[in-house]
Short mmCIF file of C-alpha atoms and ligand atoms in Angstrom, two decimals:
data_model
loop_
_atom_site.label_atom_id
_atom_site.label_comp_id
_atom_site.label_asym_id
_atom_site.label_seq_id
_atom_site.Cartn_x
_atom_site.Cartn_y
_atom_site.Cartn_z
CA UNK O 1 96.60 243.52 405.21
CA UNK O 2 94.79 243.40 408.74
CA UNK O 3 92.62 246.08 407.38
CA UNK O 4 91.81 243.56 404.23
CA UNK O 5 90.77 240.91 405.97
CA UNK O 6 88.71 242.59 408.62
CA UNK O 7 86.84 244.80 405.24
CA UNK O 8 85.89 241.50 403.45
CA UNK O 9 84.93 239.53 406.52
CA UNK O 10 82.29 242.27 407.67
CA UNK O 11 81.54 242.42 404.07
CA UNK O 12 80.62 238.66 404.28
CA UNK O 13 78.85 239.24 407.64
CA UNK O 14 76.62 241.62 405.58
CA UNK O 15 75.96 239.92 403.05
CA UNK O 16 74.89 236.20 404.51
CA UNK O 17 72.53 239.10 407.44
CA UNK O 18 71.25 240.27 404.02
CA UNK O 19 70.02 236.79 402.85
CA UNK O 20 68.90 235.38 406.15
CA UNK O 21 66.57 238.72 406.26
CA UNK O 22 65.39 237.64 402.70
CA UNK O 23 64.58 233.95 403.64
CA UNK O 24 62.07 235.38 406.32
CA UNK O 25 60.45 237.66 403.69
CA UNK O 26 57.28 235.37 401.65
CA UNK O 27 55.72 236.44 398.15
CA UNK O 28 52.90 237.96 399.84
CA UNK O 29 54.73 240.22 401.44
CA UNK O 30 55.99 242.28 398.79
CA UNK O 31 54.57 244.06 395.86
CA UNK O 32 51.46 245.92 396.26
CA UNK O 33 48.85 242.81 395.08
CA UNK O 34 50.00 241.13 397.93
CA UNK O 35 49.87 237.28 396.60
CA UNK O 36 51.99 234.87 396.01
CA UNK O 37 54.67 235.54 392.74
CA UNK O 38 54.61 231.71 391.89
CA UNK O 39 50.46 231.24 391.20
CA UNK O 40 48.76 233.96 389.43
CA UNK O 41 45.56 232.17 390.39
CA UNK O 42 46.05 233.58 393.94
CA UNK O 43 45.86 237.44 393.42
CA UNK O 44 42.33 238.51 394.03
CA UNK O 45 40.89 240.95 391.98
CA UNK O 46 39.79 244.35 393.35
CA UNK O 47 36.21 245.09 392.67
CA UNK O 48 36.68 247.65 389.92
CA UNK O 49 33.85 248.91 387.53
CA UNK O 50 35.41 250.19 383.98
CA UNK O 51 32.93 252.41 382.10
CA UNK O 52 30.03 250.55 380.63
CA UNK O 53 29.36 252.72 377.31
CA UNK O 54 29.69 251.75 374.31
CA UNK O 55 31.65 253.47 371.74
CA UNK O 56 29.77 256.57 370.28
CA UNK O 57 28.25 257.34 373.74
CA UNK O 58 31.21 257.98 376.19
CA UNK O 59 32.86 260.63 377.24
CA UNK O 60 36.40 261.13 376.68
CA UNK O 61 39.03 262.15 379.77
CA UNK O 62 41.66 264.67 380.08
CA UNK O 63 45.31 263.19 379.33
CA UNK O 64 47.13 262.26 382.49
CA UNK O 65 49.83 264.19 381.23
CA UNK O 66 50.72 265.91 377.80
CA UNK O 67 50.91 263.06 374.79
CA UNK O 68 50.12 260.69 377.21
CA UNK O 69 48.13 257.61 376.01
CA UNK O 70 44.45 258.27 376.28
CA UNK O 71 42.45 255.92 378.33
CA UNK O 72 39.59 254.22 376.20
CA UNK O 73 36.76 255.74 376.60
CA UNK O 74 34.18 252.92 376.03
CA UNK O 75 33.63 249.14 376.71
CA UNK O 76 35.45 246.79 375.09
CA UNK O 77 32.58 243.78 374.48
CA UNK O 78 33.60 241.47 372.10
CA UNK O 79 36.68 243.52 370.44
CA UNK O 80 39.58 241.41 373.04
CA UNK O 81 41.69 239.70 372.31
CA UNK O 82 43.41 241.73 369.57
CA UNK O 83 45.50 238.31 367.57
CA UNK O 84 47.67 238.63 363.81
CA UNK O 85 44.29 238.11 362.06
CA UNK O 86 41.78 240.42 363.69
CA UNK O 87 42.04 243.95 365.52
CA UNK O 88 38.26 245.65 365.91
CA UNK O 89 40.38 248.39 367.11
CA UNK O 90 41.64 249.38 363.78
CA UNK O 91 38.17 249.13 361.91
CA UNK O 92 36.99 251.74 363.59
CA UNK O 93 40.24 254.05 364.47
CA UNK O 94 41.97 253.20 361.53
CA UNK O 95 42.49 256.89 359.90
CA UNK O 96 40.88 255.52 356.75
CA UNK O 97 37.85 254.67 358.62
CA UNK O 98 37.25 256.94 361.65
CA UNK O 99 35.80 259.73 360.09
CA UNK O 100 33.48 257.81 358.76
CA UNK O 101 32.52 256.14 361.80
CA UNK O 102 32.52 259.01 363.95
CA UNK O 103 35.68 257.36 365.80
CA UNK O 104 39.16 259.38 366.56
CA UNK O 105 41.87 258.44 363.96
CA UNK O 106 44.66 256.56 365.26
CA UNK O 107 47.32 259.34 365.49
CA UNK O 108 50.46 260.36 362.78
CA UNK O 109 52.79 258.68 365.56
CA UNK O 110 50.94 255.67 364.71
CA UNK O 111 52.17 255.59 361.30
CA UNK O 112 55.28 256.22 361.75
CA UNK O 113 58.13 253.34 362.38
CA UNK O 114 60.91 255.10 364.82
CA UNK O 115 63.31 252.30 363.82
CA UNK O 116 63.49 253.20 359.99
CA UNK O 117 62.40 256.56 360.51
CA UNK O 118 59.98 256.88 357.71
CA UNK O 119 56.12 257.08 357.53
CA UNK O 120 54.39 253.39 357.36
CA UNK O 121 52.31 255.01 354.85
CA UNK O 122 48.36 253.48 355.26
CA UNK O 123 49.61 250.66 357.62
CA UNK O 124 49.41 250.98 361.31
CA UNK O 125 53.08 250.98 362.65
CA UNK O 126 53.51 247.20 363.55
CA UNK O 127 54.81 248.55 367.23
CA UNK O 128 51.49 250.12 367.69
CA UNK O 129 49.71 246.97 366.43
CA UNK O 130 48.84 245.80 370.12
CA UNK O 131 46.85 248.78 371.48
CA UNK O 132 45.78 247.62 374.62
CA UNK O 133 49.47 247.31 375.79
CA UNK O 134 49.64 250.99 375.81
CA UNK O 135 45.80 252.22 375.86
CA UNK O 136 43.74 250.99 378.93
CA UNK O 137 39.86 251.20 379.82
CA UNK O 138 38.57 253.82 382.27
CA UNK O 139 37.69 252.48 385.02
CA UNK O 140 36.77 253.86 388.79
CA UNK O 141 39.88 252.28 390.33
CA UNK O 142 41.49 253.87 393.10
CA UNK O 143 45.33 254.65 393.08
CA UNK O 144 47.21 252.01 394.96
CA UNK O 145 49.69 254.44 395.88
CA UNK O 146 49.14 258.63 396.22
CA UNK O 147 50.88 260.77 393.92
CA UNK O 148 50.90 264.97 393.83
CA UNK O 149 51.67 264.85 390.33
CA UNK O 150 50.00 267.73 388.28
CA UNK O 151 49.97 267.61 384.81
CA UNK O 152 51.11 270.77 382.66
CA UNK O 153 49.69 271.48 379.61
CA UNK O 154 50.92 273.88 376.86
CA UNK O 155 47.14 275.00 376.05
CA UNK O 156 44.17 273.56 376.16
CA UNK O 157 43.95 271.39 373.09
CA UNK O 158 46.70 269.00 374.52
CA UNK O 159 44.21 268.18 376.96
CA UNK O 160 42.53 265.90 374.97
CA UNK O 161 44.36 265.99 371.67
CA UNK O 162 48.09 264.22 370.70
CA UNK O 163 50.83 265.60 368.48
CA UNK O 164 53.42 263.99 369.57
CA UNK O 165 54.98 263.25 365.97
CA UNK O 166 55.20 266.77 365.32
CA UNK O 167 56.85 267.62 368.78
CA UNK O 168 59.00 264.59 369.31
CA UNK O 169 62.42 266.41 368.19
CA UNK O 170 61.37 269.50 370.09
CA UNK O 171 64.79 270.75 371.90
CA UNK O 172 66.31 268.36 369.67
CA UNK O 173 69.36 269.52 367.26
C1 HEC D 201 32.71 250.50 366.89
C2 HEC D 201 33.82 251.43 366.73
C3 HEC D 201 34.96 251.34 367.73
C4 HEC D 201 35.73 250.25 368.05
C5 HEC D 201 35.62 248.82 367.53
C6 HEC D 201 36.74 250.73 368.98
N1 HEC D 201 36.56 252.07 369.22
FE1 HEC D 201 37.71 253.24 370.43
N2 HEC D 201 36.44 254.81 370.15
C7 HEC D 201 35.36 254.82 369.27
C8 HEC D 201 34.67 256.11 369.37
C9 HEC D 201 33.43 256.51 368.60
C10 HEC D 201 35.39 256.86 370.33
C11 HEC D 201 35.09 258.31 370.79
C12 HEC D 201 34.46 258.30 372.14
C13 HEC D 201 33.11 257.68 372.09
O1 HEC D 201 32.25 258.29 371.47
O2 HEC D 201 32.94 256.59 372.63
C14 HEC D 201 36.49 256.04 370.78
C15 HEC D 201 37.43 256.41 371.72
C16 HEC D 201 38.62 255.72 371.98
C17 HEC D 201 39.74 256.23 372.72
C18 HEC D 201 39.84 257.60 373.39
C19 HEC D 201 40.57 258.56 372.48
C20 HEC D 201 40.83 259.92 373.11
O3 HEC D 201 41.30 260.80 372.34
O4 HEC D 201 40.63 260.13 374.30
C21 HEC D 201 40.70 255.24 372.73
C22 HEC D 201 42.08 255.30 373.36
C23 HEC D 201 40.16 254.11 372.00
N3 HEC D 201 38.88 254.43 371.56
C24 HEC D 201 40.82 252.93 371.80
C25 HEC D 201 40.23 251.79 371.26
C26 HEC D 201 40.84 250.47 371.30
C27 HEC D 201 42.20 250.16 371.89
C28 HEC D 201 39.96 249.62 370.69
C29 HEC D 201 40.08 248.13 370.52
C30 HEC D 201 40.20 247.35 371.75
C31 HEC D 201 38.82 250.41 370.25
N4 HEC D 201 39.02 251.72 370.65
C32 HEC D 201 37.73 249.92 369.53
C33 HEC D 201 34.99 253.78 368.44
C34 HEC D 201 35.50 252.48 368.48
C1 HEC D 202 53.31 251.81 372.26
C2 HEC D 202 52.13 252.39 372.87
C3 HEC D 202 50.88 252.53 372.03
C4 HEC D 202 50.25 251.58 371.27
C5 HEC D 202 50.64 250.12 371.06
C6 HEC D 202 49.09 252.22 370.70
N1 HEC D 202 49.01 253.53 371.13
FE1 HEC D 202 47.57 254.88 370.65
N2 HEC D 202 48.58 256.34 371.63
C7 HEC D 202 49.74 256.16 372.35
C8 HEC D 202 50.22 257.46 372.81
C9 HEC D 202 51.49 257.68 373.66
C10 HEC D 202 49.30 258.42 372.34
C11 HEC D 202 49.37 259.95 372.51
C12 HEC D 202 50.59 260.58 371.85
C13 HEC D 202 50.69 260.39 370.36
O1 HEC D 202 51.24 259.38 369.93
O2 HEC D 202 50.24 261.26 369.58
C14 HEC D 202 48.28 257.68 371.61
C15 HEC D 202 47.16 258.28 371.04
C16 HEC D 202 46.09 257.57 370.48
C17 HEC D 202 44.81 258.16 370.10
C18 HEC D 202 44.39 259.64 370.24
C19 HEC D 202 44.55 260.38 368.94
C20 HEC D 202 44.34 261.87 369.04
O3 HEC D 202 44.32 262.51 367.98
O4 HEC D 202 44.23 262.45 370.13
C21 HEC D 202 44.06 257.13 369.59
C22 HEC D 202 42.65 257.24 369.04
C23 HEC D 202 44.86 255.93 369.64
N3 HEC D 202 46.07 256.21 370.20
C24 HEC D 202 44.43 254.68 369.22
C25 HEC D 202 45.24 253.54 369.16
C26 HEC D 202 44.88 252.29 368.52
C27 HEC D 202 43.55 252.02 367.84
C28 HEC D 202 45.94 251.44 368.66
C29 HEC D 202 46.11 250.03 368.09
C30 HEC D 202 45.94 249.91 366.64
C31 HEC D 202 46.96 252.14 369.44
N4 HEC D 202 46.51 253.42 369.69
C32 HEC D 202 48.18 251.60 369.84
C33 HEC D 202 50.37 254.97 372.59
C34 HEC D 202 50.09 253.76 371.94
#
């Protein structure tokens, strides 16, 4: 019983140390933009320059990892924000179109919905609708925090090429 008692009463000790070690700790403390969680009006934006071509004229980067999104490789003037009744995205990457805009199709993943399982036919999945949640500009911003990771590739094609529909159940049985 003695035992008891003394366990939960350090455990309260702990606990109240805990939160008077939190009270000292402000917004700007924490997190790695440094400014205050309660006004996004504070965080100052680093001075990054994204890459100023325009689409047709850039050149495209190596995946940061196999079937990883590709970064876009041209400016994005006056094609944001993507809303229900307009996405410039799709009139040129839609795979209807691209080919004849000299644009890279949208991949099979794309028109696929993972929920149903089934293809979406000539409709862009309505999860892949958005693309800038998932597909971001280049841009010559330095990592905020290092990283050793090296990517491995299974040839060189994945470099710069996707297929993940038609290796998403590899392993898979
Ligand atoms: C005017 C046509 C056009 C529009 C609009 C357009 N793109 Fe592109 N995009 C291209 C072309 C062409 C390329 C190939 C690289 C180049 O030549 O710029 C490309 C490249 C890309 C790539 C790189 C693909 C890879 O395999 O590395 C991504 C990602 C991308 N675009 C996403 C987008 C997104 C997202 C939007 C909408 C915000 C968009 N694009 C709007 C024409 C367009
Ligand atoms: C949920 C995240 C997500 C969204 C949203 C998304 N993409 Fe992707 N995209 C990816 C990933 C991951 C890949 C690479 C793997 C794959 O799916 O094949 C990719 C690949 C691509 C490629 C390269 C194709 C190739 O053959 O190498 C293009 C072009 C592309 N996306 C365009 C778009 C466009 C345009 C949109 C909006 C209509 C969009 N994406 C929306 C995640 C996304």
């Amino acid at each position: 019983m003695k035992n008891k008692i003394f366990l939960v009463s350090a455990a309260a000790a702990l606990f109240l140390a805990a939160c008077a070690m939190n009270n000292g700790v402000s917004s700007e403390q924490i997190g790695l933009r440094k400014a205050n969680l309660n006004n996004e009006n504070s965080v100052i934006l680093s001075d990054i320059n994204y890459s100023g071509l325009g689409a047709g004229e850039s050149a495209l980067l190596e995946r940061a990892f196999e079937n990883a999104p590709p970064l876009i490789s041209h400016n994005l003037d006056g094609m944001l924000p993507i809303t229900k009744e307009s996405n410039s995205c799709l009139t040129c990457h839609d795979k209807a179109i691209a080919a004849d805009v000299g644009a890279i199709a949208a991949p099979a993943s794309h028109y696929y919905d993972f929920w149903k399982n089934k293809p979406t036919g000539d409709m862009i999945s309505e999860i892949r609708y958005n693309c800038t949640q998932c597909h971001v500009a280049q841009s010559d911003a330095k990592p905020l925090v290092g990283n050793t990771f090296k990517a491995e590739f299974k040839n060189e094609a994945s470099k710069k090429k996707s297929n993940l529909l038609d290796v998403m159940n590899e392993g898979v049985k």
